[in-house]
Short mmCIF file of C-alpha atoms in Angstrom, two decimals:
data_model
loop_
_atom_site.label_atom_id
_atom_site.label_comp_id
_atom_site.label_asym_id
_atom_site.label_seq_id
_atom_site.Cartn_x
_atom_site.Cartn_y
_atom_site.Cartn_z
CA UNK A 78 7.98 36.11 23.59
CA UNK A 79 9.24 36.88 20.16
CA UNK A 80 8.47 34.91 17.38
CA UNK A 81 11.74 33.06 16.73
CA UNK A 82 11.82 31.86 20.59
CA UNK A 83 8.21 30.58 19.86
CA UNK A 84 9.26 28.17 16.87
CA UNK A 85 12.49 27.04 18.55
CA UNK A 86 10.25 26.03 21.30
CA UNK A 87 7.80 24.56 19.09
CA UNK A 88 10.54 22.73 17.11
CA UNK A 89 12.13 21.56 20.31
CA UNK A 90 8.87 20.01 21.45
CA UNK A 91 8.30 17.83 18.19
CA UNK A 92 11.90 16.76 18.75
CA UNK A 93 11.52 15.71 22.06
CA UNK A 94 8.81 13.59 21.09
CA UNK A 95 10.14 11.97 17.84
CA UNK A 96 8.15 13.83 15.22
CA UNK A 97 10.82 15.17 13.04
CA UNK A 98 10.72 14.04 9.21
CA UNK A 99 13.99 12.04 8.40
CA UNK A 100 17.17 12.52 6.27
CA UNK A 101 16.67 9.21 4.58
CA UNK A 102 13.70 8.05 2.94
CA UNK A 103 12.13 11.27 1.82
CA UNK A 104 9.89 11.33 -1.16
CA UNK A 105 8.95 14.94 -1.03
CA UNK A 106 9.30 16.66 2.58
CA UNK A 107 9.69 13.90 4.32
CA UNK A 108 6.24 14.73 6.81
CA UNK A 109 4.52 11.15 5.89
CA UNK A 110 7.82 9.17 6.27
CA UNK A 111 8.18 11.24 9.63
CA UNK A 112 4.54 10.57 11.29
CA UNK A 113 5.11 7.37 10.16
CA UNK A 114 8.28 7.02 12.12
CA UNK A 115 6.62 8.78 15.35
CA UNK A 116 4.11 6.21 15.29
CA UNK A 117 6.12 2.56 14.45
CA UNK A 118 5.07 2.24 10.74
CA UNK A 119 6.59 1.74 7.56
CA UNK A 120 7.32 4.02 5.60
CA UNK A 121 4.89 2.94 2.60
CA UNK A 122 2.30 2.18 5.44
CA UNK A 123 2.21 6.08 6.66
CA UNK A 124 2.28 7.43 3.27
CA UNK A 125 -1.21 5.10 2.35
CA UNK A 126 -2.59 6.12 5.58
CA UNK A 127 -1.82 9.45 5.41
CA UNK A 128 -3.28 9.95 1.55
CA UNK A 129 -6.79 8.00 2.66
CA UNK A 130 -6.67 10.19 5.46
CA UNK A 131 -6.71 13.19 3.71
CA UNK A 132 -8.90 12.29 0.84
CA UNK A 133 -11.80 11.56 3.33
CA UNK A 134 -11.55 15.47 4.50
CA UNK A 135 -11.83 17.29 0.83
CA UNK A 136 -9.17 19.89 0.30
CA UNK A 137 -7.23 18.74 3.61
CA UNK A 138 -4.65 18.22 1.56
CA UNK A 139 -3.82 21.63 0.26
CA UNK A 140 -3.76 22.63 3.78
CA UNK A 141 -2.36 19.90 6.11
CA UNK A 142 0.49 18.44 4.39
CA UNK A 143 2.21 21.98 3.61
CA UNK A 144 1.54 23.21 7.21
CA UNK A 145 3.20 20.12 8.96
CA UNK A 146 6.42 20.43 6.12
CA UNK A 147 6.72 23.92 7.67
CA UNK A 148 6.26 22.83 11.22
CA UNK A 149 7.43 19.55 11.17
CA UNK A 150 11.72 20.36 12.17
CA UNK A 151 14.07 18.01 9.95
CA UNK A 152 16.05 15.60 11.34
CA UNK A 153 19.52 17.12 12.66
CA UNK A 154 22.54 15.94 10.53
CA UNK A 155 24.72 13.25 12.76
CA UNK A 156 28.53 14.19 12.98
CA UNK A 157 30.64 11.44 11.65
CA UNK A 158 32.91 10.86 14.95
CA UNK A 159 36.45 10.80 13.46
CA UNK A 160 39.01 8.35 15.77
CA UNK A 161 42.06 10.69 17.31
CA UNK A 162 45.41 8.51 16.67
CA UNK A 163 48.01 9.53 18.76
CA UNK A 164 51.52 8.73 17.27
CA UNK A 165 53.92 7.40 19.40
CA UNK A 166 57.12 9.36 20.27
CA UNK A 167 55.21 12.60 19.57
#
């Protein structure tokens, strides 16, 4: 299996399950505001969480939060759906 299989696979898993990190709401990659949306918090909530998390493993943070912006797939861009209007006589 070649790499770019592997990641679409990988990406298609944390889809499937929810973890993507949202269009709306970012502050800076959007990973925080993501778990946090996995998991059924706020926004604010995940981002405390996620920072007292990490400061109780020194360094984590130089590490973790950069890996999961990489891994972590963005949330695909919704197509407006645009009404078809027939005209009548046409």
């Amino acid at each position: 299996m070649n790499e770019q299989s592997a990641m679409n696979k990988m990406y298609g898993s944390m889809r499937r399950n929810g973890l993507v990190r949202p269009r709306n709401g970012r502050i800076l990659g959007g990973v925080a505001a993501g778990l946090g949306q996995r998991f059924g918090l706020e926004p604010l909530a995940a981002r405390l969480l996620f920072v007292l998390i990490l400061l109780a493993i020194p360094g984590s943070q130089l590490l973790v939060y950069p890996v999961l912006w990489i891994l972590m797939p963005s949330e695909p861009e919704v197509q407006p759906i645009v009404p078809v209007t027939t005209v009548p006589g046409i």
